[in-house]
Short mmCIF file of N, CA and C in Angstrom, two decimals:
data_model
loop_
_atom_site.label_atom_id
_atom_site.label_comp_id
_atom_site.label_asym_id
_atom_site.label_seq_id
_atom_site.Cartn_x
_atom_site.Cartn_y
_atom_site.Cartn_z
N UNK A 1 41.27 200.62 49.79
CA UNK A 1 40.90 200.15 48.00
C UNK A 1 40.29 198.99 48.01
N UNK A 2 39.49 198.31 49.03
CA UNK A 2 39.27 196.86 48.72
C UNK A 2 37.87 197.28 49.09
N UNK A 3 37.07 198.78 49.54
CA UNK A 3 36.52 199.47 49.73
C UNK A 3 35.69 200.01 48.33
N UNK A 4 36.55 200.80 47.71
CA UNK A 4 36.60 200.61 45.68
C UNK A 4 36.18 199.98 44.99
N UNK A 5 36.66 198.95 45.24
CA UNK A 5 37.02 197.34 44.21
C UNK A 5 35.21 196.64 44.66
N UNK A 6 35.61 197.01 46.36
CA UNK A 6 33.58 196.41 46.58
C UNK A 6 32.06 197.73 46.05
N UNK A 7 32.50 198.65 46.13
CA UNK A 7 32.01 199.50 45.56
C UNK A 7 31.88 199.54 44.10
N UNK A 8 32.87 198.97 43.02
CA UNK A 8 32.27 199.60 41.80
C UNK A 8 32.01 198.03 41.15
N UNK A 9 31.92 197.40 41.79
CA UNK A 9 31.27 195.95 41.59
C UNK A 9 30.12 195.75 42.16
N UNK A 10 29.59 196.10 43.00
CA UNK A 10 28.14 196.71 43.29
C UNK A 10 27.75 197.87 42.26
N UNK A 11 28.09 198.94 42.18
CA UNK A 11 27.34 199.11 41.07
C UNK A 11 27.58 198.86 39.51
N UNK A 12 27.94 197.69 39.78
CA UNK A 12 28.47 197.13 37.96
C UNK A 12 26.86 196.35 38.03
N UNK A 13 26.40 195.52 39.19
CA UNK A 13 25.69 195.08 39.52
C UNK A 13 24.43 195.61 39.30
N UNK A 14 24.15 197.10 40.08
CA UNK A 14 23.65 197.84 39.69
C UNK A 14 22.71 198.09 38.53
N UNK A 15 23.51 198.50 37.45
CA UNK A 15 23.24 199.04 36.55
C UNK A 15 23.14 197.55 35.65
N UNK A 16 23.60 196.11 36.07
CA UNK A 16 23.74 194.82 34.75
C UNK A 16 21.97 195.03 34.78
N UNK A 17 21.83 194.78 36.53
CA UNK A 17 20.49 194.90 36.87
C UNK A 17 19.39 195.41 35.81
N UNK A 18 19.28 196.70 36.75
CA UNK A 18 18.66 197.77 35.68
C UNK A 18 18.34 197.54 34.02
N UNK A 19 19.68 196.95 33.34
CA UNK A 19 19.49 197.52 31.84
C UNK A 19 18.77 195.90 31.61
N UNK A 20 18.33 194.95 32.89
CA UNK A 20 17.95 193.92 32.29
C UNK A 20 16.45 193.67 32.59
N UNK A 21 16.25 195.00 33.74
CA UNK A 21 14.31 194.81 33.70
C UNK A 21 13.41 196.31 32.07
N UNK A 22 12.25 196.12 32.57
CA UNK A 22 11.96 196.73 32.50
C UNK A 22 12.11 196.04 30.80
N UNK A 23 12.69 195.52 30.02
CA UNK A 23 12.42 195.19 28.75
C UNK A 23 12.20 196.41 26.86
N UNK A 24 11.07 197.03 27.74
CA UNK A 24 9.80 197.48 26.94
C UNK A 24 10.68 198.76 26.75
N UNK A 25 12.45 198.94 26.68
CA UNK A 25 12.93 200.02 26.84
C UNK A 25 13.66 200.46 25.57
N UNK A 26 13.15 202.10 24.71
CA UNK A 26 13.72 201.69 23.30
C UNK A 26 15.22 201.65 23.19
N UNK A 27 14.91 201.57 22.08
CA UNK A 27 16.85 201.70 21.29
C UNK A 27 17.28 203.32 21.82
N UNK A 28 19.11 203.47 22.27
CA UNK A 28 19.01 204.52 22.66
C UNK A 28 18.96 204.49 21.59
N UNK A 29 19.19 206.35 21.16
CA UNK A 29 19.27 206.76 20.11
C UNK A 29 20.42 208.58 20.21
N UNK A 30 20.70 208.56 19.12
CA UNK A 30 21.83 209.27 19.35
C UNK A 30 21.13 210.94 19.14
N UNK A 31 21.86 212.31 20.14
CA UNK A 31 21.62 213.20 19.78
C UNK A 31 22.26 214.09 19.66
N UNK A 32 22.46 214.64 19.07
CA UNK A 32 23.54 216.07 18.20
C UNK A 32 23.87 217.64 19.31
N UNK A 33 25.03 217.51 20.00
CA UNK A 33 24.69 218.02 21.28
C UNK A 33 24.63 219.52 20.34
N UNK A 34 23.40 220.47 21.31
CA UNK A 34 22.63 221.38 21.41
C UNK A 34 23.62 222.74 20.46
N UNK A 35 24.84 223.03 21.04
CA UNK A 35 26.00 224.25 20.69
C UNK A 35 26.74 223.10 20.17
N UNK A 36 27.14 224.08 19.19
CA UNK A 36 28.61 223.71 18.00
C UNK A 36 30.25 223.40 18.98
N UNK A 37 30.26 222.24 18.70
CA UNK A 37 31.38 221.86 19.21
C UNK A 37 33.13 223.15 19.08
N UNK A 38 33.88 224.24 19.76
CA UNK A 38 34.52 224.45 19.29
C UNK A 38 35.49 224.08 18.02
N UNK A 39 36.09 225.42 16.88
CA UNK A 39 36.36 224.33 16.18
C UNK A 39 38.47 224.34 16.76
N UNK A 40 38.41 223.61 16.69
CA UNK A 40 39.90 222.49 16.60
C UNK A 40 40.84 223.98 15.88
N UNK A 41 42.02 224.18 16.87
CA UNK A 41 42.87 225.26 15.87
C UNK A 41 43.87 224.27 15.83
N UNK A 42 43.93 225.24 13.63
CA UNK A 42 44.17 224.23 13.22
C UNK A 42 46.22 225.39 13.62
N UNK A 43 47.35 224.34 13.03
CA UNK A 43 48.56 225.40 13.26
C UNK A 43 48.58 226.29 12.74
N UNK A 44 49.52 227.10 12.98
CA UNK A 44 49.71 228.34 12.41
C UNK A 44 50.85 228.30 11.18
N UNK A 45 50.81 228.44 10.25
CA UNK A 45 51.67 228.17 9.25
C UNK A 45 52.84 228.86 9.31
N UNK A 46 53.38 228.47 9.13
CA UNK A 46 55.75 228.79 8.58
C UNK A 46 55.80 230.30 9.10
N UNK A 47 56.22 230.90 9.77
CA UNK A 47 56.76 232.42 9.63
C UNK A 47 57.22 233.18 8.08
N UNK A 48 56.83 233.86 7.34
CA UNK A 48 57.78 233.65 6.16
C UNK A 48 58.58 234.09 6.05
N UNK A 49 59.94 233.63 6.00
CA UNK A 49 61.45 234.96 5.68
C UNK A 49 61.56 236.12 5.23
N UNK A 50 62.09 236.85 5.66
CA UNK A 50 62.24 238.40 5.14
C UNK A 50 63.22 238.07 4.25
N UNK A 51 63.88 237.18 5.09
CA UNK A 51 64.79 237.07 3.10
C UNK A 51 65.28 235.95 3.15
N UNK A 52 64.87 235.56 2.20
CA UNK A 52 65.34 234.36 1.55
C UNK A 52 67.21 234.39 0.82
N UNK A 53 67.78 233.33 1.84
CA UNK A 53 69.64 233.32 1.44
C UNK A 53 70.04 232.45 0.43
N UNK A 54 68.92 230.71 0.43
CA UNK A 54 69.00 229.76 -0.23
C UNK A 54 68.52 229.01 -0.91
N UNK A 55 68.36 228.62 -1.90
CA UNK A 55 67.73 227.92 -2.65
C UNK A 55 67.04 226.10 -2.71
N UNK A 56 68.54 225.53 -2.28
CA UNK A 56 68.69 224.23 -1.58
C UNK A 56 67.85 223.87 0.78
N UNK A 57 68.67 225.36 0.69
CA UNK A 57 67.47 225.07 2.31
C UNK A 57 65.81 225.07 1.71
N UNK A 58 65.65 225.75 0.91
CA UNK A 58 63.35 225.76 0.89
C UNK A 58 63.63 224.12 0.03
N UNK A 59 64.13 223.50 -0.39
CA UNK A 59 63.61 222.23 -1.05
C UNK A 59 64.78 220.96 -1.06
N UNK A 60 65.58 219.95 0.05
CA UNK A 60 65.76 219.42 0.32
C UNK A 60 65.79 218.01 -1.17
N UNK A 61 66.88 217.70 -1.78
CA UNK A 61 66.92 215.71 -2.30
C UNK A 61 66.45 215.12 -2.17
N UNK A 62 66.16 214.85 -0.66
CA UNK A 62 65.19 213.22 -0.83
C UNK A 62 63.18 214.14 -0.76
N UNK A 63 62.65 215.18 -0.38
CA UNK A 63 61.57 216.09 -0.81
C UNK A 63 61.86 215.52 -2.17
N UNK A 64 62.20 216.31 -2.90
CA UNK A 64 62.21 216.49 -4.98
C UNK A 64 62.72 214.97 -5.39
N UNK A 65 62.69 214.19 -4.12
CA UNK A 65 62.45 212.25 -4.23
C UNK A 65 61.48 211.98 -4.78
N UNK A 66 61.24 212.38 -3.53
CA UNK A 66 59.29 212.08 -2.91
C UNK A 66 58.62 212.64 -3.66
N UNK A 67 58.41 213.98 -4.43
CA UNK A 67 57.43 215.05 -4.81
C UNK A 67 57.19 214.55 -5.60
N UNK A 68 58.72 214.23 -6.48
CA UNK A 68 59.03 213.45 -7.84
C UNK A 68 57.71 211.86 -8.41
N UNK A 69 58.37 211.47 -7.37
CA UNK A 69 58.06 209.72 -7.48
C UNK A 69 59.02 208.54 -7.93
N UNK A 70 60.08 209.09 -7.19
CA UNK A 70 61.27 208.68 -7.41
C UNK A 70 60.91 206.92 -6.56
N UNK A 71 62.31 206.05 -6.13
CA UNK A 71 61.63 204.66 -5.69
C UNK A 71 62.40 204.88 -4.37
N UNK A 72 62.95 204.19 -3.46
CA UNK A 72 63.84 204.51 -2.47
C UNK A 72 65.75 203.89 -3.42
N UNK A 73 65.17 203.24 -4.02
CA UNK A 73 66.82 203.06 -4.50
C UNK A 73 67.10 204.30 -5.76
N UNK A 74 66.28 205.76 -5.75
CA UNK A 74 66.41 206.68 -6.48
C UNK A 74 67.41 207.78 -4.86
N UNK A 75 68.45 208.16 -5.84
CA UNK A 75 69.32 209.43 -5.54
C UNK A 75 69.61 210.49 -5.91
N UNK A 76 69.41 211.23 -5.04
CA UNK A 76 69.69 212.77 -5.73
C UNK A 76 70.86 213.73 -4.25
N UNK A 77 71.52 214.51 -5.61
CA UNK A 77 72.64 215.71 -4.46
C UNK A 77 71.15 217.04 -4.92
N UNK A 78 72.18 217.50 -4.02
CA UNK A 78 71.46 219.18 -3.99
C UNK A 78 72.99 220.09 -4.38
N UNK A 79 72.84 221.14 -5.28
CA UNK A 79 74.30 221.67 -5.34
C UNK A 79 73.43 223.32 -5.62
N UNK A 80 73.62 224.35 -4.87
CA UNK A 80 74.13 225.04 -4.30
C UNK A 80 74.83 226.13 -5.62
N UNK A 81 73.78 226.19 -6.30
CA UNK A 81 74.81 227.45 -7.00
C UNK A 81 75.13 229.11 -7.12
N UNK A 82 75.76 229.54 -7.55
CA UNK A 82 75.39 231.45 -7.16
C UNK A 82 74.26 231.83 -7.44
N UNK A 83 74.26 232.57 -6.88
CA UNK A 83 73.32 233.85 -6.31
C UNK A 83 73.76 235.35 -7.89
N UNK A 84 71.98 235.32 -8.54
CA UNK A 84 72.78 235.90 -9.64
C UNK A 84 71.85 237.75 -8.65
N UNK A 85 72.63 238.51 -8.97
CA UNK A 85 71.77 239.55 -8.41
C UNK A 85 71.85 240.24 -10.29
N UNK A 86 70.22 240.63 -10.62
CA UNK A 86 70.67 241.94 -11.44
C UNK A 86 70.76 244.01 -11.12
N UNK A 87 71.16 244.82 -11.87
CA UNK A 87 70.80 245.34 -11.73
C UNK A 87 70.18 246.52 -10.80
N UNK A 88 68.34 245.72 -11.41
CA UNK A 88 67.43 245.97 -10.82
C UNK A 88 67.33 245.69 -9.05
N UNK A 89 67.95 245.38 -8.69
CA UNK A 89 67.86 244.83 -6.92
C UNK A 89 67.59 243.32 -7.12
N UNK A 90 67.24 242.70 -8.38
CA UNK A 90 66.55 241.60 -8.69
C UNK A 90 67.59 239.80 -7.82
N UNK A 91 67.06 239.23 -6.97
CA UNK A 91 68.31 238.25 -7.04
C UNK A 91 67.75 237.29 -6.89
N UNK A 92 68.25 235.92 -8.06
CA UNK A 92 67.51 234.74 -8.59
C UNK A 92 68.55 234.73 -7.44
N UNK A 93 68.58 233.07 -6.91
CA UNK A 93 69.05 231.80 -6.43
C UNK A 93 68.81 230.77 -6.94
N UNK A 94 70.00 229.39 -7.15
CA UNK A 94 69.53 228.33 -7.90
C UNK A 94 69.64 227.18 -6.52
N UNK A 95 68.91 225.79 -6.96
CA UNK A 95 69.38 224.71 -6.18
C UNK A 95 69.39 223.87 -7.76
N UNK A 96 70.47 223.04 -8.31
CA UNK A 96 70.21 221.65 -8.68
C UNK A 96 70.24 220.75 -8.19
N UNK A 97 70.18 219.74 -8.33
CA UNK A 97 69.78 218.43 -8.74
C UNK A 97 70.24 217.14 -9.45
N UNK A 98 70.96 216.44 -9.21
CA UNK A 98 71.59 215.52 -9.78
C UNK A 98 71.98 214.47 -9.01
N UNK A 99 72.75 213.85 -10.17
CA UNK A 99 74.69 212.72 -9.05
C UNK A 99 74.91 212.38 -10.55
N UNK A 100 75.72 211.47 -9.94
CA UNK A 100 76.83 211.74 -11.49
C UNK A 100 77.25 212.02 -12.44
N UNK A 101 77.28 213.49 -12.02
CA UNK A 101 77.95 214.19 -12.99
C UNK A 101 76.63 215.66 -13.92
N UNK A 102 75.41 215.05 -13.89
CA UNK A 102 74.67 215.40 -14.56
C UNK A 102 72.94 216.16 -13.26
N UNK A 103 72.38 216.96 -13.81
CA UNK A 103 71.58 217.80 -13.18
C UNK A 103 70.32 218.06 -13.83
N UNK A 104 69.72 217.45 -13.53
CA UNK A 104 68.81 217.61 -14.60
C UNK A 104 67.31 217.97 -14.41
N UNK A 105 67.49 218.81 -12.36
CA UNK A 105 66.58 219.27 -12.54
C UNK A 105 67.07 220.83 -11.63
N UNK A 106 66.22 222.00 -11.13
CA UNK A 106 66.50 222.36 -10.74
C UNK A 106 65.03 223.60 -10.60
N UNK A 107 65.83 224.21 -8.94
CA UNK A 107 65.21 224.65 -8.26
C UNK A 107 65.51 226.48 -8.41
N UNK A 108 65.23 227.73 -8.75
CA UNK A 108 65.09 228.91 -8.87
C UNK A 108 64.45 229.53 -8.00
N UNK A 109 64.66 230.61 -7.76
CA UNK A 109 64.03 231.16 -6.55
C UNK A 109 64.57 233.07 -6.52
N UNK A 110 64.06 234.03 -6.55
CA UNK A 110 63.85 235.26 -7.10
C UNK A 110 62.87 235.87 -5.95
N UNK A 111 63.71 236.68 -5.70
CA UNK A 111 63.24 238.31 -4.75
C UNK A 111 63.69 239.27 -5.93
N UNK A 112 62.19 240.01 -6.34
CA UNK A 112 62.02 241.00 -7.12
C UNK A 112 61.75 242.40 -6.04
N UNK A 113 62.69 243.08 -5.99
CA UNK A 113 62.13 244.75 -4.92
C UNK A 113 61.60 245.24 -5.69
N UNK A 114 60.26 245.80 -4.88
CA UNK A 114 58.89 246.82 -5.13
C UNK A 114 58.34 246.22 -6.45
N UNK A 115 58.04 244.96 -6.88
CA UNK A 115 57.91 244.32 -7.24
C UNK A 115 55.87 243.40 -7.23
N UNK A 116 55.67 243.88 -6.15
CA UNK A 116 54.68 243.35 -5.59
C UNK A 116 53.03 243.81 -6.74
N UNK A 117 53.10 244.37 -7.26
CA UNK A 117 52.02 244.65 -7.22
C UNK A 117 52.67 244.03 -9.24
N UNK A 118 52.48 243.14 -9.68
CA UNK A 118 53.40 242.54 -11.03
C UNK A 118 52.67 241.03 -11.40
N UNK A 119 52.54 240.64 -10.40
CA UNK A 119 51.89 238.98 -10.23
C UNK A 119 51.49 238.46 -11.79
N UNK A 120 50.79 239.66 -11.85
CA UNK A 120 50.00 239.14 -14.34
C UNK A 120 50.64 240.27 -14.89
N UNK A 121 51.56 240.23 -14.61
CA UNK A 121 52.33 241.25 -15.94
C UNK A 121 53.66 239.91 -15.78
N UNK A 122 53.78 239.51 -14.87
CA UNK A 122 55.55 239.32 -14.70
C UNK A 122 54.78 237.26 -15.65
N UNK A 123 53.83 236.83 -14.72
CA UNK A 123 53.70 235.58 -15.50
C UNK A 123 53.14 235.60 -16.75
N UNK A 124 52.33 236.73 -17.08
CA UNK A 124 51.71 237.06 -18.98
C UNK A 124 53.59 237.25 -19.68
N UNK A 125 54.82 237.47 -19.29
CA UNK A 125 56.30 238.07 -19.54
C UNK A 125 55.94 236.36 -19.80
N UNK A 126 56.35 235.77 -19.12
CA UNK A 126 56.90 233.80 -18.75
C UNK A 126 55.51 233.29 -19.97
N UNK A 127 54.50 233.32 -19.98
CA UNK A 127 53.56 232.51 -20.78
C UNK A 127 54.26 233.73 -22.89
N UNK A 128 54.57 234.34 -23.06
CA UNK A 128 54.62 234.25 -23.73
C UNK A 128 56.01 234.81 -24.57
N UNK A 129 56.84 234.31 -23.38
CA UNK A 129 58.41 233.56 -23.76
C UNK A 129 58.58 232.22 -24.07
N UNK A 130 57.71 231.51 -23.89
CA UNK A 130 57.56 229.80 -23.18
C UNK A 130 56.91 229.40 -24.46
N UNK A 131 57.21 227.80 -24.64
CA UNK A 131 57.27 227.56 -25.95
C UNK A 131 55.70 226.66 -24.94
N UNK A 132 54.68 226.09 -25.16
CA UNK A 132 53.75 225.42 -25.15
C UNK A 132 53.36 225.66 -23.77
N UNK A 133 52.59 227.06 -23.36
CA UNK A 133 53.02 228.05 -22.26
C UNK A 133 51.24 227.18 -21.38
N UNK A 134 51.30 227.12 -20.22
CA UNK A 134 50.07 226.60 -20.80
C UNK A 134 49.73 227.20 -18.42
N UNK A 135 48.72 228.47 -18.40
CA UNK A 135 48.38 228.83 -17.56
C UNK A 135 47.89 227.51 -16.38
N UNK A 136 48.71 227.55 -14.75
CA UNK A 136 48.27 227.16 -14.01
C UNK A 136 47.52 227.83 -12.31
N UNK A 137 46.18 226.59 -12.46
CA UNK A 137 44.87 227.53 -11.62
C UNK A 137 45.36 226.96 -10.49
N UNK A 138 45.52 227.80 -9.41
CA UNK A 138 45.43 227.27 -8.00
C UNK A 138 46.91 226.88 -7.56
N UNK A 139 48.16 227.79 -7.98
CA UNK A 139 49.11 227.79 -8.16
C UNK A 139 49.99 229.41 -7.04
N UNK A 140 50.44 229.70 -6.06
CA UNK A 140 50.54 230.40 -5.68
C UNK A 140 49.68 232.15 -6.07
N UNK A 141 50.30 232.92 -6.30
CA UNK A 141 49.29 234.29 -7.10
C UNK A 141 48.73 234.04 -8.80
N UNK A 142 50.03 233.35 -9.28
CA UNK A 142 49.51 233.27 -10.10
C UNK A 142 50.83 231.87 -11.03
N UNK A 143 50.94 231.28 -11.45
CA UNK A 143 51.56 230.06 -12.51
C UNK A 143 50.94 230.18 -13.85
N UNK A 144 52.05 229.36 -14.56
CA UNK A 144 52.72 229.41 -15.62
C UNK A 144 53.37 228.38 -15.44
N UNK A 145 52.96 227.31 -16.36
CA UNK A 145 54.04 226.08 -17.31
C UNK A 145 54.28 225.65 -18.90
N UNK A 146 55.55 226.02 -18.92
CA UNK A 146 55.86 225.55 -20.06
C UNK A 146 56.88 224.67 -20.55
N UNK A 147 57.19 224.61 -21.87
CA UNK A 147 58.08 223.66 -22.33
C UNK A 147 59.76 225.03 -22.55
N UNK A 148 61.01 224.25 -22.55
CA UNK A 148 62.17 225.39 -23.09
C UNK A 148 62.90 224.90 -23.19
N UNK A 149 63.15 224.47 -25.00
CA UNK A 149 64.08 223.26 -25.67
C UNK A 149 64.14 222.08 -25.17
N UNK A 150 64.63 221.45 -23.67
CA UNK A 150 64.60 219.72 -24.01
C UNK A 150 64.16 219.55 -22.87
N UNK A 151 63.45 221.04 -21.75
CA UNK A 151 63.21 220.76 -20.24
C UNK A 151 61.56 221.05 -20.21
N UNK A 152 61.34 221.57 -18.97
CA UNK A 152 59.47 221.42 -18.91
C UNK A 152 59.87 222.64 -17.20
N UNK A 153 58.89 223.91 -17.05
CA UNK A 153 59.01 224.28 -15.99
C UNK A 153 57.06 224.89 -15.48
N UNK A 154 58.09 224.63 -14.93
CA UNK A 154 56.75 225.65 -13.33
C UNK A 154 56.88 226.54 -12.84
N UNK A 155 56.14 227.75 -13.38
CA UNK A 155 56.94 228.73 -12.40
C UNK A 155 55.81 229.79 -11.63
N UNK A 156 55.82 230.01 -10.46
CA UNK A 156 54.83 230.74 -9.95
C UNK A 156 55.16 231.98 -9.40
N UNK A 157 54.61 233.07 -9.14
CA UNK A 157 54.69 234.31 -8.44
C UNK A 157 53.49 234.28 -7.31
N UNK A 158 54.32 235.01 -5.64
CA UNK A 158 53.82 235.49 -4.86
C UNK A 158 54.44 236.55 -4.69
N UNK A 159 53.63 237.47 -4.14
CA UNK A 159 54.00 238.69 -3.58
C UNK A 159 54.45 239.13 -1.77
N UNK A 160 55.10 239.26 -1.30
CA UNK A 160 55.26 239.05 -0.06
C UNK A 160 56.19 240.42 0.15
N UNK A 161 54.98 241.77 1.00
CA UNK A 161 55.63 243.66 1.44
C UNK A 161 55.78 243.47 -0.26
N UNK A 162 56.34 244.07 0.45
CA UNK A 162 56.85 245.47 -1.32
C UNK A 162 57.69 244.13 -2.66
N UNK A 163 57.81 243.54 -2.28
CA UNK A 163 58.98 242.37 -3.48
C UNK A 163 57.91 240.84 -4.09
N UNK A 164 58.21 241.07 -5.29
CA UNK A 164 57.98 239.48 -5.65
C UNK A 164 59.03 238.14 -5.51
N UNK A 165 57.79 237.14 -5.10
CA UNK A 165 58.95 236.21 -5.02
C UNK A 165 58.28 235.09 -6.46
N UNK A 166 59.54 235.12 -7.32
CA UNK A 166 59.59 233.60 -7.53
C UNK A 166 60.03 232.50 -7.30
N UNK A 167 59.01 231.22 -7.86
CA UNK A 167 59.40 230.28 -7.58
C UNK A 167 59.49 229.14 -8.70
N UNK A 168 61.17 229.37 -9.58
CA UNK A 168 60.39 228.14 -9.71
C UNK A 168 61.01 226.64 -10.68
N UNK A 169 60.06 225.64 -11.15
CA UNK A 169 61.34 223.95 -10.95
C UNK A 169 61.55 223.46 -12.77
N UNK A 170 62.79 223.23 -12.37
CA UNK A 170 63.00 222.95 -14.02
C UNK A 170 63.10 221.58 -14.07
N UNK A 171 62.69 220.45 -14.86
CA UNK A 171 63.22 219.14 -15.44
C UNK A 171 63.03 219.20 -16.43
N UNK A 172 63.15 217.54 -17.27
CA UNK A 172 63.49 216.82 -18.38
C UNK A 172 61.53 217.25 -18.89
N UNK A 173 61.23 216.98 -19.74
CA UNK A 173 60.06 217.32 -20.39
C UNK A 173 59.51 216.17 -20.28
N UNK A 174 60.04 214.67 -20.22
CA UNK A 174 58.84 213.60 -20.07
C UNK A 174 58.46 213.84 -17.96
N UNK A 175 58.53 214.36 -16.99
CA UNK A 175 58.14 214.77 -16.04
C UNK A 175 56.60 216.11 -16.42
N UNK A 176 55.42 215.10 -15.79
CA UNK A 176 54.43 215.62 -16.28
C UNK A 176 54.56 216.79 -15.51
N UNK A 177 53.70 218.06 -15.77
CA UNK A 177 53.86 219.45 -15.36
C UNK A 177 53.05 219.55 -13.83
N UNK A 178 52.32 218.75 -13.74
CA UNK A 178 51.20 218.41 -12.15
C UNK A 178 52.85 217.92 -11.36
N UNK A 179 53.26 217.65 -11.63
CA UNK A 179 54.58 216.97 -10.72
C UNK A 179 55.98 218.06 -10.00
N UNK A 180 56.06 218.79 -11.47
CA UNK A 180 56.59 219.86 -11.57
C UNK A 180 55.89 221.10 -10.05
N UNK A 181 54.98 220.87 -10.28
CA UNK A 181 54.11 222.09 -9.66
C UNK A 181 53.58 221.35 -8.20
N UNK A 182 54.11 220.67 -8.21
CA UNK A 182 53.85 220.27 -7.09
C UNK A 182 55.05 220.13 -5.83
N UNK A 183 55.89 220.62 -5.98
CA UNK A 183 57.21 221.30 -5.56
C UNK A 183 56.91 222.48 -6.02
N UNK A 184 57.30 223.12 -6.32
CA UNK A 184 56.86 224.92 -6.51
C UNK A 184 55.62 225.35 -5.72
N UNK A 185 54.05 224.53 -5.47
CA UNK A 185 53.23 224.61 -4.08
C UNK A 185 54.20 224.47 -2.90
N UNK A 186 55.25 223.38 -3.21
CA UNK A 186 56.23 223.30 -1.66
C UNK A 186 56.99 224.25 -1.82
N UNK A 187 57.65 225.08 -1.94
CA UNK A 187 58.21 225.86 -2.11
C UNK A 187 57.80 227.30 -1.47
N UNK A 188 56.16 227.38 -2.07
CA UNK A 188 55.68 228.29 -1.91
C UNK A 188 55.57 228.34 -0.12
N UNK A 189 54.53 226.89 -0.03
CA UNK A 189 54.42 227.12 1.60
C UNK A 189 55.79 227.61 2.41
N UNK A 190 56.88 227.83 2.05
CA UNK A 190 57.98 228.03 2.90
C UNK A 190 58.27 229.74 2.79
N UNK A 191 58.38 230.42 0.97
CA UNK A 191 58.37 231.90 0.75
C UNK A 191 57.42 232.25 1.20
#
């Protein structure tokens, strides 16, 4: 060990002495590497579930609070509502968010078999039915925001294999559309 310390001290002395000599050396300049560095691999997105069995599992109440901008005192509870199955094979799953007996927010997620090619048709039908409907860009394969009664909703669709998956988040009209869209975006990343 003493030899290593002596060698390090001697090497440090040589570096200091040689850097002090000469004085006419130009300032060091940075030179870009000649080969591009390999790109860092981004983590793979989570696998999309083959089946959606719960709406509440896709969006925790604490995440709703964070995405909508609640304070640290804001409390919401999530409650899974009964699934609705249609004769055409569509299955809707719902999660209500609220407290004290009021549930002003709801997440609805649907799987629609054999409809993966009906993205625009589905969103167009929703846009025509809702009041003050507005197409939303860069959200799923297609999306729309609309007002219905005292609620504002954002709905987006994405095809998955042969089915169409639908995500809708609804809240009071005082909640800005972009906040509801952020919530839908969060769920879309999971389905």
